[in-house]
Short mmCIF file of C-alpha atoms and ligand atoms in Angstrom, two decimals:
data_model
loop_
_atom_site.label_atom_id
_atom_site.label_comp_id
_atom_site.label_asym_id
_atom_site.label_seq_id
_atom_site.Cartn_x
_atom_site.Cartn_y
_atom_site.Cartn_z
CA MET A 1 -9.38 -3.15 -19.34
CA SER A 2 -8.38 0.46 -19.31
CA ILE A 3 -5.73 2.07 -21.41
CA ARG A 4 -3.57 2.28 -18.30
CA TYR A 5 -2.92 -1.42 -18.37
CA LEU A 6 -2.28 -1.54 -22.04
CA LEU A 7 0.28 1.17 -21.51
CA ALA A 8 1.66 -0.56 -18.48
CA ALA A 9 2.36 -3.61 -20.55
CA ALA A 10 4.04 -1.55 -23.22
CA LEU A 11 5.94 0.91 -21.10
CA PHE A 12 6.99 -0.81 -17.91
CA ALA A 13 8.13 1.96 -15.62
CA GLY A 14 8.25 4.70 -18.18
CA GLY A 15 7.96 8.36 -17.38
CA CYS A 16 4.88 10.16 -16.32
CA VAL A 17 3.02 10.13 -19.52
CA GLY A 18 -0.32 11.43 -18.95
CA ASP A 19 -3.84 11.81 -18.20
CA LEU A 20 -5.80 8.91 -19.48
CA THR A 21 -9.12 8.31 -17.95
CA PRO A 22 -9.45 4.75 -16.76
CA VAL A 23 -12.54 2.74 -17.44
CA ASP A 24 -14.33 1.57 -14.37
CA ASP A 25 -14.89 -2.12 -14.89
CA ASP A 26 -17.26 -2.96 -12.10
CA GLY A 27 -18.63 0.37 -10.98
CA ASP A 28 -17.37 -0.38 -7.54
CA ASP A 29 -15.00 2.41 -6.77
CA ASP A 30 -17.42 4.13 -4.50
CA GLY A 31 -15.38 3.73 -1.40
CA THR A 32 -16.39 0.24 -0.41
CA PRO A 33 -13.72 -0.81 2.05
CA ASP A 34 -11.43 -3.46 0.76
CA ALA A 35 -10.27 -6.49 2.66
CA GLY A 36 -7.13 -4.87 3.93
CA GLY A 37 -6.27 -4.66 7.62
CA GLY A 38 -8.55 -3.25 10.23
CA GLY A 39 -8.72 0.28 11.46
CA GLY A 40 -8.84 3.28 9.29
CA GLY A 41 -12.47 4.08 9.90
CA GLY A 42 -12.20 6.85 12.40
CA LEU A 43 -9.82 9.57 13.40
CA ALA A 44 -7.04 8.39 11.12
CA ARG A 45 -9.29 8.71 8.14
CA GLN A 46 -10.35 12.19 9.20
CA MET A 47 -6.75 13.23 9.67
CA PHE A 48 -5.90 11.90 6.25
CA GLU A 49 -8.78 13.66 4.53
CA ARG A 50 -8.27 16.95 6.33
CA ASP A 51 -4.48 17.21 6.67
CA VAL A 52 -2.79 14.83 4.28
CA PHE A 53 -4.91 14.54 1.16
CA PRO A 54 -4.47 18.25 0.30
CA ILE A 55 -0.71 17.80 0.50
CA LEU A 56 -0.77 14.72 -1.73
CA GLN A 57 -3.07 16.47 -4.17
CA ALA A 58 -0.74 19.43 -4.48
CA LYS A 59 2.56 17.56 -4.49
CA CYS A 60 1.87 14.13 -5.95
CA GLY A 61 -1.47 14.34 -7.74
CA ALA A 62 -0.44 17.38 -9.73
CA GLY A 63 2.46 15.35 -11.02
CA CYS A 64 2.25 11.67 -11.71
CA HIS A 65 0.13 9.80 -9.21
CA LEU A 66 -3.50 10.67 -9.87
CA THR A 67 -5.87 7.73 -10.27
CA THR A 68 -6.00 8.78 -13.91
CA SER A 69 -2.25 8.29 -14.30
CA SER A 70 -1.03 5.59 -16.60
CA SER A 71 2.52 4.99 -15.57
CA SER A 72 3.03 5.68 -11.86
CA THR A 73 1.29 4.11 -8.87
CA PRO A 74 -2.09 5.85 -8.99
CA PHE A 75 -2.63 6.44 -5.28
CA VAL A 76 -4.00 10.00 -5.29
CA ALA A 77 -7.73 10.31 -5.91
CA THR A 78 -9.23 13.25 -7.74
CA ALA A 79 -11.72 14.00 -4.97
CA VAL A 80 -11.78 13.60 -1.22
CA GLY A 81 -14.68 11.12 -1.28
CA THR A 82 -12.53 8.28 -2.54
CA ALA A 83 -9.18 9.66 -1.39
CA TYR A 84 -8.71 7.55 1.70
CA ILE A 85 -9.56 4.19 0.22
CA THR A 86 -7.39 4.97 -2.78
CA THR A 87 -4.24 5.79 -0.85
CA VAL A 88 -4.44 3.17 1.89
CA GLY A 89 -5.24 0.48 -0.69
CA PHE A 90 -1.73 0.68 -2.10
CA ASP A 91 0.46 -1.48 0.08
CA SER A 92 3.49 -0.24 -1.84
CA VAL A 93 2.69 3.28 -0.65
CA VAL A 94 1.62 2.81 2.97
CA GLY A 95 3.16 -0.54 3.97
CA ASN A 96 2.46 -1.03 7.65
CA PHE A 97 2.01 2.73 8.19
CA THR A 98 5.08 3.20 10.37
CA THR A 99 7.65 5.83 9.49
CA THR A 100 10.08 3.04 8.64
CA GLY A 101 7.56 0.83 6.84
CA ALA A 102 5.64 3.30 4.66
CA ALA A 103 7.37 4.19 1.39
CA LEU A 104 5.36 7.39 1.27
CA TYR A 105 6.96 8.66 4.44
CA SER A 106 10.51 8.15 3.18
CA LEU A 107 9.74 10.36 0.19
CA VAL A 108 8.43 13.12 2.45
CA VAL A 109 11.06 12.79 5.19
CA PRO A 110 13.83 13.21 4.27
CA GLY A 111 12.76 13.44 0.64
CA PRO A 112 13.05 15.01 -1.78
CA HIS A 113 11.40 12.81 -4.36
CA GLN A 114 11.02 14.24 -7.87
CA ALA A 115 12.14 17.62 -6.48
CA ARG A 116 9.11 17.83 -4.18
CA THR A 117 9.95 19.14 -0.74
CA TYR A 118 7.73 19.43 2.30
CA THR A 119 7.52 22.03 5.03
CA ALA A 120 7.98 21.04 8.65
CA ASP A 121 4.24 21.44 9.11
CA GLU A 122 3.48 19.12 6.20
CA GLN A 123 5.96 16.54 7.45
CA MET A 124 4.38 16.69 10.87
CA LYS A 125 0.89 16.18 9.44
CA VAL A 126 1.96 13.11 7.51
CA ALA A 127 3.73 11.69 10.57
CA ALA A 128 0.74 12.37 12.82
CA TRP A 129 -1.64 10.65 10.42
CA LEU A 130 0.60 7.59 10.11
CA ALA A 131 0.96 7.35 13.89
CA GLN A 132 -2.81 7.38 14.23
CA GLU A 133 -3.12 4.62 11.63
CA VAL A 134 -0.63 2.48 13.53
CA SER A 135 -2.50 2.95 16.74
CA GLU A 136 -5.92 2.17 15.22
CA ARG A 137 -4.65 -0.82 13.25
CA SER A 138 -2.86 -2.43 16.14
CA GLY A 139 -6.09 -2.56 18.09
CA GLY A 140 -5.13 0.42 20.20
CA GLY A 141 -2.25 -1.43 21.81
CA GLY A 142 0.62 -0.18 19.73
CA GLY A 143 0.58 3.55 20.19
CA GLY A 144 2.16 5.79 17.63
CA ASP A 145 5.74 5.90 16.57
CA GLY A 146 6.31 8.65 19.06
CA GLY A 147 5.58 6.49 22.09
CA GLY A 148 7.66 3.82 23.64
CA GLY A 149 9.56 5.65 26.30
CA GLY A 150 11.38 3.60 28.87
CA GLY A 151 13.39 1.56 26.41
CA GLU A 152 10.52 -0.23 24.69
CA GLU A 153 10.70 -0.58 20.96
CA THR A 154 8.36 1.69 19.01
CA PRO A 155 6.37 0.26 16.08
CA ALA A 156 8.77 2.01 13.71
CA GLN A 157 11.81 0.59 15.47
CA ALA A 158 10.36 -2.92 15.51
CA THR A 159 9.55 -2.64 11.81
CA ALA A 160 13.06 -1.50 10.92
CA ARG A 161 14.60 -4.26 13.04
CA ILE A 162 12.64 -7.15 11.57
CA ILE A 163 13.16 -5.91 8.01
CA SER A 164 16.87 -5.62 8.62
CA GLU A 165 17.08 -9.12 10.15
CA TRP A 166 15.02 -10.59 7.32
CA SER A 167 17.39 -9.09 4.74
CA GLY A 168 20.17 -11.21 6.21
CA CYS A 169 18.08 -14.34 6.69
CA LEU A 170 16.90 -14.67 3.08
CA LYS A 171 19.37 -16.81 1.14
CA LEU A 172 20.27 -16.75 -2.53
CA GLU A 173 20.31 -20.58 -2.72
CA ASP A 174 16.67 -20.69 -1.75
CA PHE A 175 15.64 -18.23 -4.45
CA GLN A 176 17.48 -20.46 -6.91
CA GLN A 177 16.34 -23.84 -5.61
CA LEU A 178 12.72 -22.73 -5.45
CA ASP A 179 12.95 -20.75 -8.69
CA PHE A 180 11.25 -18.02 -6.75
CA GLY A 181 11.74 -15.35 -9.40
CA GLY A 182 10.66 -17.61 -12.22
CA SER A 183 7.49 -18.73 -10.51
CA TRP A 184 6.36 -15.14 -9.96
CA ALA A 185 7.57 -13.75 -13.28
CA ASN A 186 5.65 -16.46 -15.11
CA LYS A 187 2.54 -16.42 -12.99
CA GLY A 188 -0.34 -15.77 -15.34
CA SER A 189 -3.10 -13.23 -15.29
CA ASN A 190 -5.93 -12.46 -17.66
CA GLN A 191 -3.60 -9.91 -19.25
CA GLY A 192 -0.35 -11.80 -19.43
CA ASN A 193 2.28 -12.92 -16.97
CA CYS A 194 3.32 -10.70 -14.09
CA GLU A 195 6.70 -10.02 -15.69
CA GLN A 196 5.00 -8.36 -18.60
CA CYS A 197 4.40 -5.29 -16.46
CA HIS A 198 6.52 -5.84 -13.35
CA THR A 199 9.80 -7.21 -14.65
CA SER A 200 11.69 -4.03 -13.72
CA GLY A 201 9.78 -3.34 -10.53
CA ALA A 202 7.13 -0.99 -11.85
CA TYR A 203 4.41 0.00 -9.37
CA GLY A 204 6.45 -1.18 -6.41
CA PHE A 205 6.31 -4.86 -7.34
CA LYS A 206 9.09 -6.84 -8.99
CA ALA A 207 8.57 -10.18 -10.72
CA ASN A 208 11.60 -11.23 -12.74
CA ASP A 209 12.86 -14.73 -13.53
CA ASP A 210 16.46 -13.81 -12.73
CA ASN A 211 16.62 -15.38 -9.27
CA ALA A 212 19.91 -13.75 -8.32
CA GLY A 213 18.55 -10.38 -9.34
CA MET A 214 15.38 -10.96 -7.35
CA TYR A 215 17.44 -11.92 -4.30
CA GLU A 216 19.54 -8.79 -4.73
CA THR A 217 16.56 -6.48 -5.05
CA LEU A 218 14.46 -7.99 -2.27
CA THR A 219 17.32 -8.07 0.23
CA THR A 220 18.61 -4.56 -0.42
CA ASN A 221 15.41 -2.58 -1.01
CA LYS A 222 12.93 -2.92 1.79
CA TYR A 223 10.00 -1.66 -0.24
CA TYR A 224 10.44 -4.41 -2.81
CA MET A 225 10.91 -6.91 0.01
CA MET A 226 7.64 -5.75 1.56
CA SER A 227 5.53 -6.60 -1.46
CA TYR A 228 6.32 -10.25 -0.70
CA PHE A 229 6.95 -10.13 3.05
CA ALA A 230 5.02 -7.75 5.29
CA PRO A 231 6.20 -6.56 8.71
CA ASP A 232 3.47 -7.62 11.13
CA ILE A 233 3.46 -5.46 14.26
CA SER A 234 -0.05 -6.30 15.40
CA ASN A 235 1.58 -7.81 18.48
CA LEU A 236 4.52 -5.56 19.15
CA ALA A 237 6.08 -8.00 21.57
CA ASP A 238 6.17 -10.56 18.77
CA ALA A 239 6.85 -8.41 15.71
CA LYS A 240 7.62 -10.61 12.71
CA MET A 241 7.65 -10.78 8.95
CA VAL A 242 4.76 -12.66 7.33
CA PRO A 243 4.09 -13.64 3.71
CA ASN A 244 2.16 -10.77 2.16
CA PHE A 245 -0.69 -12.93 0.86
CA PRO A 246 -3.37 -10.39 1.80
CA ASN A 247 -2.02 -7.83 -0.63
CA PHE A 248 -1.65 -10.32 -3.48
CA ILE A 249 -5.20 -11.49 -2.84
CA ARG A 250 -6.54 -7.94 -2.74
CA VAL A 251 -4.85 -7.02 -6.02
CA GLY A 252 -5.69 -10.30 -7.77
CA LEU A 253 -9.35 -10.07 -6.77
CA ARG A 254 -9.29 -6.51 -8.06
CA GLN A 255 -10.53 -4.94 -4.90
CA VAL A 256 -10.60 -1.15 -4.64
CA PRO A 257 -8.38 0.63 -5.61
CA HIS A 258 -7.08 -2.19 -7.84
CA GLN A 259 -10.34 -2.71 -9.71
CA GLU A 260 -8.61 -2.36 -13.05
CA HIS A 261 -5.70 -4.65 -12.28
CA PRO A 262 -5.51 -7.90 -14.27
CA SER A 263 -7.11 -10.74 -12.34
CA TYR A 264 -5.11 -13.81 -11.39
CA ASN A 265 -5.39 -16.94 -9.31
CA THR A 266 -5.43 -16.03 -5.61
CA ASN A 267 -5.84 -19.56 -4.28
CA LEU A 268 -3.20 -20.39 -1.68
CA ASN A 269 -2.47 -23.60 -3.62
CA ASP A 270 -1.25 -21.49 -6.52
CA ALA A 271 2.36 -22.40 -7.43
CA ALA A 272 3.77 -18.92 -6.91
CA PHE A 273 1.98 -18.58 -3.58
CA GLN A 274 3.41 -21.95 -2.57
CA ARG A 275 6.93 -20.82 -3.45
CA LEU A 276 6.44 -17.73 -1.34
CA GLN A 277 5.33 -19.88 1.58
CA GLN A 278 8.31 -22.21 1.11
CA LEU A 279 10.79 -19.35 0.93
CA TYR A 280 9.19 -17.95 4.06
CA ASP A 281 9.38 -21.25 5.94
CA ARG A 282 13.03 -21.78 5.05
CA THR A 283 13.90 -18.24 6.07
CA MET A 284 12.05 -18.51 9.36
CA ALA A 285 13.95 -21.72 10.05
CA TYR A 286 17.27 -19.87 9.69
CA LYS A 287 16.00 -17.25 12.07
CA ALA A 288 14.98 -19.87 14.60
CA ALA A 289 18.29 -21.72 14.25
CA GLY A 290 20.34 -18.54 14.42
CA THR A 291 21.91 -19.20 11.02
CA CYS A 292 21.00 -15.94 9.32
CA GLY A 293 23.67 -13.90 7.61
CA PRO A 294 24.47 -10.30 8.48
CA PRO A 295 21.72 -7.80 7.59
CA ARG A 296 21.91 -6.46 4.04
CA ILE A 297 19.56 -3.62 4.90
CA PRO A 298 20.98 -1.66 7.86
C1 HEC B 1 -0.92 -5.50 -17.91
C2 HEC B 1 -0.01 -5.05 -16.88
C3 HEC B 1 0.03 -5.80 -15.56
C4 HEC B 1 0.17 -7.16 -15.36
C5 HEC B 1 0.24 -8.28 -16.39
C6 HEC B 1 0.25 -7.35 -13.93
N1 HEC B 1 0.17 -6.15 -13.29
FE1 HEC B 1 0.34 -5.82 -11.28
N2 HEC B 1 0.13 -3.83 -11.57
C7 HEC B 1 -0.10 -3.21 -12.77
C8 HEC B 1 -0.38 -1.80 -12.54
C9 HEC B 1 -0.70 -0.76 -13.63
C10 HEC B 1 -0.31 -1.59 -11.15
C11 HEC B 1 -0.60 -0.29 -10.37
C12 HEC B 1 -2.10 -0.06 -10.28
C13 HEC B 1 -2.84 -1.09 -9.48
O1 HEC B 1 -2.42 -1.48 -8.39
O2 HEC B 1 -3.91 -1.55 -9.94
C14 HEC B 1 0.04 -2.87 -10.57
C15 HEC B 1 0.25 -3.10 -9.22
C16 HEC B 1 0.56 -4.32 -8.64
C17 HEC B 1 0.91 -4.51 -7.25
C18 HEC B 1 1.17 -3.43 -6.24
C19 HEC B 1 -0.05 -3.03 -5.49
C20 HEC B 1 0.32 -2.09 -4.36
O3 HEC B 1 0.09 -2.43 -3.25
O4 HEC B 1 0.86 -1.02 -4.61
C21 HEC B 1 1.05 -5.87 -7.06
C22 HEC B 1 1.39 -6.58 -5.76
C23 HEC B 1 0.82 -6.50 -8.33
N3 HEC B 1 0.54 -5.53 -9.28
C24 HEC B 1 0.87 -7.87 -8.54
C25 HEC B 1 0.78 -8.47 -9.79
C26 HEC B 1 0.89 -9.89 -10.00
C27 HEC B 1 1.11 -10.92 -8.91
C28 HEC B 1 0.77 -10.09 -11.35
C29 HEC B 1 0.81 -11.40 -12.11
C30 HEC B 1 -0.07 -12.45 -11.66
C31 HEC B 1 0.57 -8.79 -11.97
N4 HEC B 1 0.58 -7.84 -10.99
C32 HEC B 1 0.38 -8.58 -13.34
C33 HEC B 1 -0.07 -3.80 -14.02
C34 HEC B 1 0.04 -5.17 -14.24
#
């Protein structure tokens, strides 16, 4: 375990404290693709490496988010060779790559985040890269966010719509009846329960046994919602939220760039995973029955 995780346990979401070199546990941070979604091999990757990585290096890496960082999501590599895999491996940063579903984009446009601002050219480069990701990852069918003339929903619009709907469909009673917060807060890892590091939402993931608080956070902040429920736009005509098992599995199996994360049970029979599935099923049932509440995220 690297010092980062010791600090994470001690600090929660503390400030940007420094420059501690992580220990590479398995020697496998050489860019081996992780299990995450398709795409990303071609033009999108080139656009990222050429146009976007330099921006992230200057604006985010120089501050808190280098892979050597101990207290903020370490999504900016120190060199271009591992840059792509490092950034796209953080679901909490890229989400589903749309302008409405990628946290990174919201910090660039409109920004500012931590007093960083971006020129129109930089904003355009980030948007162009994300659009290319969407198009490659949807099997070429989706097109970028810019498309969709003639009244069709764009990927970004579909993402925003299903997140907004979902925020009204989730119900407090279900969080309480299922003890959703408690089952995630107390899920174990080889370095303590999730709540030890994520109780306040550090690193874009919240696991807290206060069920009402979890309901509040997940239904009013789409990025926290998306760590549990991912907007799936692979078929734009049937855009829907899905349980975000792939990301939990990727992190728990310590796939790049999470190779230093504590390991935990990623079996779908795991109690916390089951609670997520149950909350999902109940929420989908409200959607089907038309008994959702009004959206809590506009
Ligand atoms: C000792 C501290 C620690 C514990 C315990 C811990 N985590 Fe993390 N977690 C981190 C750190 C640090 C990061 C950011 C770096 C990374 O992703 O490896 C993170 C990131 C994450 C992310 C976000 C990845 C992304 O896409 O951005 C998820 C999801 C996550 N953890 C799930 C869990 C779950 C589930 C548990 C409990 C089974 C858990 N963590 C326990 C420290 C911890």
